[in-house]
Structure formats: C-alpha cells, structure tokens
C-alpha positions as a Python dict, from the first residue, in 0.01 Angstrom:
ca = {
    (1, 'X'): (0, 0, 0),
    (2, 'X'): (179, 236, -237),
    (3, 'X'): (352, 48, -515),
    (4, 'X'): (722, 97, -546),
    (5, 'X'): (834, 303, -840),
    (6, 'X'): (1016, 75, -1083),
    (7, 'X'): (1383, 130, -1134),
    (8, 'X'): (1481, 216, -1485),
    (9, 'X'): (1801, 86, -1630),
    (10, 'X'): (2037, 317, -1807),
    (11, 'X'): (1994, 283, -2179),
    (12, 'X'): (2282, 87, -2324),
    (13, 'X'): (2467, 204, -2631),
    (14, 'X'): (2439, -30, -2926),
    (15, 'X'): (2738, -254, -2976),
    (16, 'X'): (2971, -212, -3270),
    (17, 'X'): (2850, -546, -3408),
    (18, 'X'): (2486, -436, -3401),
    (19, 'X'): (2576, -113, -3580),
    (20, 'X'): (2764, -302, -3851),
    (21, 'X'): (2473, -546, -3902),
    (22, 'X'): (2227, -256, -3933),
    (23, 'X'): (2453, -83, -4187),
    (24, 'X'): (2488, -404, -4388),
    (25, 'X'): (2112, -458, -4392),
    (26, 'X'): (2062, -100, -4513),
    (27, 'X'): (2319, -140, -4789),
    (28, 'X'): (2173, -476, -4900),
    (29, 'X'): (1811, -359, -4899),
    (30, 'X'): (1806, -244, -5265),
    (31, 'X'): (1949, -578, -5376),
    (32, 'X'): (1693, -769, -5171),
    (33, 'X'): (1409, -562, -5317),
    (34, 'X'): (1540, -617, -5668),
    (35, 'X'): (1557, -992, -5602),
    (36, 'X'): (1196, -993, -5480),
    (37, 'X'): (1077, -793, -5779),
    (38, 'X'): (1259, -1024, -6020),
    (39, 'X'): (1027, -1308, -5921),
    (40, 'X'): (1312, -1556, -5896),
    (41, 'X'): (1220, -1857, -5680),
    (42, 'X'): (1453, -1962, -5399),
    (43, 'X'): (1720, -2211, -5494),
    (44, 'X'): (1944, -2478, -5349),
    (45, 'X'): (2217, -2699, -5488),
    (46, 'X'): (1947, -2961, -5540),
    (47, 'X'): (1718, -2732, -5741),
    (48, 'X'): (2012, -2584, -5934),
    (49, 'X'): (2127, -2934, -6030),
    (50, 'X'): (1775, -3030, -6138),
    (51, 'X'): (1738, -2715, -6348),
    (52, 'X'): (2076, -2765, -6517),
    (53, 'X'): (2001, -3131, -6588),
    (54, 'X'): (1654, -3082, -6738),
    (55, 'X'): (1681, -2745, -6910),
    (56, 'X'): (1851, -2859, -7235),
    (57, 'X'): (1605, -3142, -7307),
    (58, 'X'): (1302, -2933, -7212),
    (59, 'X'): (1421, -2659, -7448),
    (60, 'X'): (1446, -2912, -7731),
    (61, 'X'): (1110, -3075, -7655),
    (62, 'X'): (933, -2740, -7624),
    (63, 'X'): (1085, -2616, -7948),
    (64, 'X'): (961, -2930, -8122),
    (65, 'X'): (610, -2839, -8003),
    (66, 'X'): (645, -2478, -8118),
    (67, 'X'): (688, -2356, -7760),
    (68, 'X'): (967, -2196, -7560),
    (69, 'X'): (1111, -2247, -7212),
    (70, 'X'): (1046, -1937, -7002),
    (71, 'X'): (698, -1869, -7139),
    (72, 'X'): (406, -1862, -6889),
    (73, 'X'): (294, -2196, -6746),
    (74, 'X'): (-45, -2323, -6629),
    (75, 'X'): (-83, -2648, -6433),
    (76, 'X'): (-393, -2866, -6424),
    (77, 'X'): (-439, -3166, -6195),
    (78, 'X'): (-701, -3439, -6206),
    (79, 'X'): (-751, -3710, -5947),
    (80, 'X'): (-909, -3954, -6195),
    (81, 'X'): (-686, -4016, -6378),
    (82, 'X'): (-423, -3908, -6126),
    (83, 'X'): (-205, -3684, -6337),
    (84, 'X'): (-60, -3334, -6362),
    (85, 'X'): (-46, -3158, -6699),
    (86, 'X'): (168, -2856, -6777),
    (87, 'X'): (46, -2607, -7037),
    (88, 'X'): (285, -2350, -7184),
    (89, 'X'): (178, -2026, -7353),
    (90, 'X'): (259, -1990, -7719),
    (91, 'X'): (362, -1666, -7893),
    (92, 'X'): (-2, -1555, -7906),
    (93, 'X'): (-62, -1619, -7536),
    (94, 'X'): (-277, -1931, -7578),
    (95, 'X'): (-180, -2222, -7353),
    (96, 'X'): (-89, -2548, -7524),
    (97, 'X'): (-65, -2886, -7354),
    (98, 'X'): (303, -2975, -7325),
    (99, 'X'): (346, -3274, -7096),
    (100, 'X'): (157, -3485, -6843),
    (101, 'X'): (307, -3675, -6552),
    (102, 'X'): (134, -3947, -6349),
    (103, 'X'): (77, -3858, -5986),
    (104, 'X'): (232, -4155, -5813),
    (105, 'X'): (61, -4098, -5478),
    (106, 'X'): (-241, -3893, -5369),
    (107, 'X'): (-430, -3958, -5048),
    (108, 'X'): (-802, -3939, -4992),
    (109, 'X'): (-1067, -3971, -5259),
    (110, 'X'): (-1276, -3756, -5489),
    (111, 'X'): (-1400, -3436, -5333),
    (112, 'X'): (-1245, -3125, -5177),
    (113, 'X'): (-1038, -3099, -4863),
    (114, 'X'): (-1260, -2991, -4574),
    (115, 'X'): (-1049, -2976, -4260),
    (116, 'X'): (-702, -3019, -4117),
    (117, 'X'): (-608, -3383, -4077),
    (118, 'X'): (-876, -3536, -4301),
    (119, 'X'): (-607, -3682, -4530),
    (120, 'X'): (-781, -3532, -4831),
    (121, 'X'): (-610, -3353, -5120),
    (122, 'X'): (-776, -3026, -5224),
    (123, 'X'): (-978, -2940, -5532),
    (124, 'X'): (-1035, -2592, -5668),
    (125, 'X'): (-839, -2296, -5800),
    (126, 'X'): (-500, -2209, -5656),
    (127, 'X'): (-214, -1974, -5735),
    (128, 'X'): (160, -2028, -5684),
    (129, 'X'): (413, -1743, -5652),
    (130, 'X'): (793, -1784, -5642),
    (131, 'X'): (801, -1761, -5262),
    (132, 'X'): (587, -2077, -5243),
    (133, 'X'): (862, -2285, -5406),
    (134, 'X'): (1069, -2499, -5170),
    (135, 'X'): (1405, -2608, -5314),
    (136, 'X'): (1510, -2783, -4992),
    (137, 'X'): (1198, -2987, -4928),
    (138, 'X'): (1205, -3306, -4725),
    (139, 'X'): (1029, -3450, -5030),
    (140, 'X'): (1299, -3361, -5284),
    (141, 'X'): (1145, -3044, -5439),
    (142, 'X'): (803, -2897, -5370),
    (143, 'X'): (570, -2601, -5404),
    (144, 'X'): (286, -2492, -5178),
    (145, 'X'): (-56, -2477, -5344),
    (146, 'X'): (-176, -2194, -5122),
    (147, 'X'): (-456, -2387, -4953),
    (148, 'X'): (-675, -2255, -4798),
    (149, 'X'): (-758, -1990, -5058),
    (150, 'X'): (-1032, -1727, -5030),
    (151, 'X'): (-1306, -1978, -5115),
    (152, 'X'): (-1178, -2233, -4864),
    (153, 'X'): (-1158, -1973, -4588),
    (154, 'X'): (-1507, -1840, -4664),
    (155, 'X'): (-1641, -2194, -4625),
    (156, 'X'): (-1455, -2267, -4302),
    (157, 'X'): (-1218, -2519, -4455),
    (158, 'X'): (-891, -2570, -4275),
    (159, 'X'): (-553, -2721, -4351),
    (160, 'X'): (-197, -2617, -4420),
    (161, 'X'): (113, -2704, -4620),
    (162, 'X'): (-72, -2871, -4907),
    (163, 'X'): (200, -2937, -5162),
    (164, 'X'): (296, -3082, -5493),
    (165, 'X'): (625, -3257, -5421),
    (166, 'X'): (856, -3547, -5503),
    (167, 'X'): (945, -3867, -5318),
    (168, 'X'): (623, -4044, -5426),
    (169, 'X'): (457, -4041, -5081),
    (170, 'X'): (155, -3834, -4980),
    (171, 'X'): (-72, -3742, -4691),
    (172, 'X'): (-312, -3488, -4837),
    (173, 'X'): (-65, -3374, -5103),
    (174, 'X'): (9, -3461, -5465),
    (175, 'X'): (328, -3665, -5482),
    (176, 'X'): (527, -3697, -5802),
    (177, 'X'): (834, -3899, -5887),
    (178, 'X'): (1159, -3711, -5833),
    (179, 'X'): (1231, -3682, -6209),
    (180, 'X'): (873, -3559, -6260),
    (181, 'X'): (889, -3284, -5999),
    (182, 'X'): (1230, -3180, -6136),
    (183, 'X'): (1084, -3123, -6483),
    (184, 'X'): (784, -2937, -6339),
    (185, 'X'): (1015, -2726, -6120),
    (186, 'X'): (1230, -2637, -6422),
    (187, 'X'): (928, -2522, -6624),
    (188, 'X'): (803, -2314, -6331),
    (189, 'X'): (1142, -2160, -6249),
    (190, 'X'): (1197, -2062, -6612),
    (191, 'X'): (848, -1909, -6630),
    (192, 'X'): (907, -1703, -6316),
    (193, 'X'): (1245, -1588, -6441),
    (194, 'X'): (1079, -1503, -6771),
    (195, 'X'): (843, -1261, -6599),
    (196, 'X'): (540, -1463, -6486),
    (197, 'X'): (459, -1330, -6139),
    (198, 'X'): (242, -1625, -6035),
    (199, 'X'): (92, -1926, -6204),
    (200, 'X'): (-245, -2095, -6172),
    (201, 'X'): (-295, -2452, -6057),
    (202, 'X'): (-647, -2585, -6114),
    (203, 'X'): (-737, -2910, -5942),
    (204, 'X'): (-1034, -3118, -6059),
    (205, 'X'): (-1168, -3457, -5953),
    (206, 'X'): (-1187, -3566, -6319),
    (207, 'X'): (-1236, -3413, -6662),
    (208, 'X'): (-1537, -3183, -6617),
    (209, 'X'): (-1744, -3320, -6902),
    (210, 'X'): (-2121, -3358, -6896),
    (211, 'X'): (-2091, -3737, -6905),
    (212, 'X'): (-1852, -3745, -6608),
    (213, 'X'): (-2070, -3513, -6401),
    (214, 'X'): (-2375, -3723, -6486),
    (215, 'X'): (-2189, -4035, -6374),
    (216, 'X'): (-2146, -3876, -6028),
    (217, 'X'): (-2500, -3741, -6006),
    (218, 'X'): (-2560, -3876, -5657),
    (219, 'X'): (-2240, -3737, -5505),
    (220, 'X'): (-2258, -3496, -5213),
    (221, 'X'): (-1993, -3290, -5395),
    (222, 'X'): (-2191, -3246, -5718),
    (223, 'X'): (-2283, -2880, -5658),
    (224, 'X'): (-1920, -2798, -5582),
    (225, 'X'): (-1799, -2978, -5893),
    (226, 'X'): (-2063, -2806, -6104),
    (227, 'X'): (-1919, -2472, -5989),
    (228, 'X'): (-1570, -2582, -6103),
    (229, 'X'): (-1685, -2705, -6443),
    (230, 'X'): (-1703, -2365, -6625),
    (231, 'X'): (-1330, -2314, -6569),
    (232, 'X'): (-1256, -2649, -6734),
    (233, 'X'): (-1491, -2581, -7024),
    (234, 'X'): (-1372, -2223, -7073),
    (235, 'X'): (-1010, -2328, -7090),
    (236, 'X'): (-1082, -2613, -7330),
    (237, 'X'): (-1263, -2372, -7564),
    (238, 'X'): (-1019, -2082, -7557),
    (239, 'X'): (-678, -2196, -7434),
    (240, 'X'): (-693, -1906, -7186),
    (241, 'X'): (-695, -1950, -6812),
    (242, 'X'): (-1025, -1812, -6676),
    (243, 'X'): (-1026, -1545, -6410),
    (244, 'X'): (-1190, -1668, -6091),
    (245, 'X'): (-1331, -1467, -5803),
    (246, 'X'): (-1510, -1557, -5482),
    (247, 'X'): (-1855, -1409, -5432),
    (248, 'X'): (-1985, -1479, -5083),
    (249, 'X'): (-1906, -1848, -5039),
    (250, 'X'): (-1910, -1939, -5406),
    (251, 'X'): (-1665, -1944, -5695),
    (252, 'X'): (-1748, -1720, -5988),
    (253, 'X'): (-1568, -1810, -6310),
    (254, 'X'): (-1513, -1518, -6547),
    (255, 'X'): (-1378, -1495, -6898),
    (256, 'X'): (-1003, -1461, -6943),
    (257, 'X'): (-833, -1179, -7130),
    (258, 'X'): (-510, -1224, -7320),
    (259, 'X'): (-219, -1258, -7082),
    (260, 'X'): (-441, -1277, -6774),
    (261, 'X'): (-467, -1557, -6526),
    (262, 'X'): (-625, -1546, -6188),
    (263, 'X'): (-714, -1788, -5914),
    (264, 'X'): (-842, -1635, -5590),
    (265, 'X'): (-610, -1618, -5295),
}
C-alpha cells in the first residue's frame, strides 16, 4: 500500500501581537543581560522589606567589628552544634567571623546526604549564586545549596532542592528562624550587589578538630569527614576560603589565594 502524501498547511503569517512581543524582547535583551551580569539576586516585596528592615542595624554592627556591608561573605554550617556562621571579608580580604545563628530545625543525623528521600541534610562544599536565591519561598526566604555538586554526582548521590530557609521546619534542609534568614539574606544580597559573583557554603558535621574526629573514630563516615577536615583547618589558619576540586570521586582541598573562593559545582 502506497502511503498517502501528507497535506501541508499554508504557512501562517505571524500575528501583530507576536511581532510586538518579539520586538519588545529584542529591545529588552540588553537590560536583561546587564541585570544578569550585575549579580543582583531576584527580589520580592518580602525580601525588599527584610533588606530595608535589617540593613541599618547590620551596617552599624559590621562597622563596630571593623567590617562593611557589601563585602564578600562566606557561610559555614555545623550540625553539632546546629548553627550557621557568617564570615565577612575585611579590607585585606581575610574573612572574619561576624555572627552565628542557631539552626532551629535540621533533619537526619551526622553524615552526608546519600539519596533522594533519605531525610538527611548534606555535608560538603557548596556554592550559591544569585539565581539560587528564592525571595518568594514557601518557607519565608531561602537559597538553594546546589546539591548535588560535582562530588555528589560522581559518587551517585541524589537529591534536589536542598535549602537554607526560614519557617523553622525542615525535611533534609537547614531551617532558620524568619529573623535569622532575613539577616543572612541581607548579608548575601549586599555581597552580591557589591560584586561577589557566588559565595561558598561549607557544611560540616562538627568542628573538624583532631579530638572531634577521634571521638567518632568508629563512624562509617570517618573517611569522608577526614577529607573535609583540611578545608576547616586551612580556613582557621588563614582566614581564606580554600579552593576545592573533585578528583575522581574525592575532594581535593587546595590553598586559597587572596580574593579567591571555590567550591566545586
């Protein structure tokens, strides 16, 4: 049986509305590119209100510590104790501890996240860019940690939408109080607007001291934690965020140069 030749429809002319939309997109393209290059995170009335409310006090508190709002920020999380600490770069580029907030809810226990649905919060080295900020989160304000990163993917670890957020409730995320996430958001937004293209978030089970590692000597996660430890030690010694790369299925922690940060994607 010979197949029938398909009938082709006459090509329709684009509507006036479609032409106008295309022209508008073309005219707006430079502005959109400039916005993307500026590194400004997305905003909402909620995030704008939080920024306006917290900016004056943060400026005063930072100035009292010899720091400045808008300088680069580095975030470090520990599960024991459950807290998030923000470090802000001084005029010489060294990061100084500014403020810690208790994490009011984190699910799971010590150890990395392994798979989707395990209820575990991740550990390791992550990087947050402006596009990962969510000013209209169902959990007040939030930012995506970028899990799984290159290391997680190389080791077959799965999961998605691992966040730091407000509302003090968590399933695999790090939940802060609403005032806490508002202060953290303000520091991050100011840093992005000040020129920081992305910021590092390092997540540890506990302070990576020799005594703490020895106390968990029998843990199945000890080799993983031992690989994280040089980043903790290097930062404590220098105030610089170490550069991290993934070699095969392993983290490799490198020395940091002035102004450099770098967690693997």
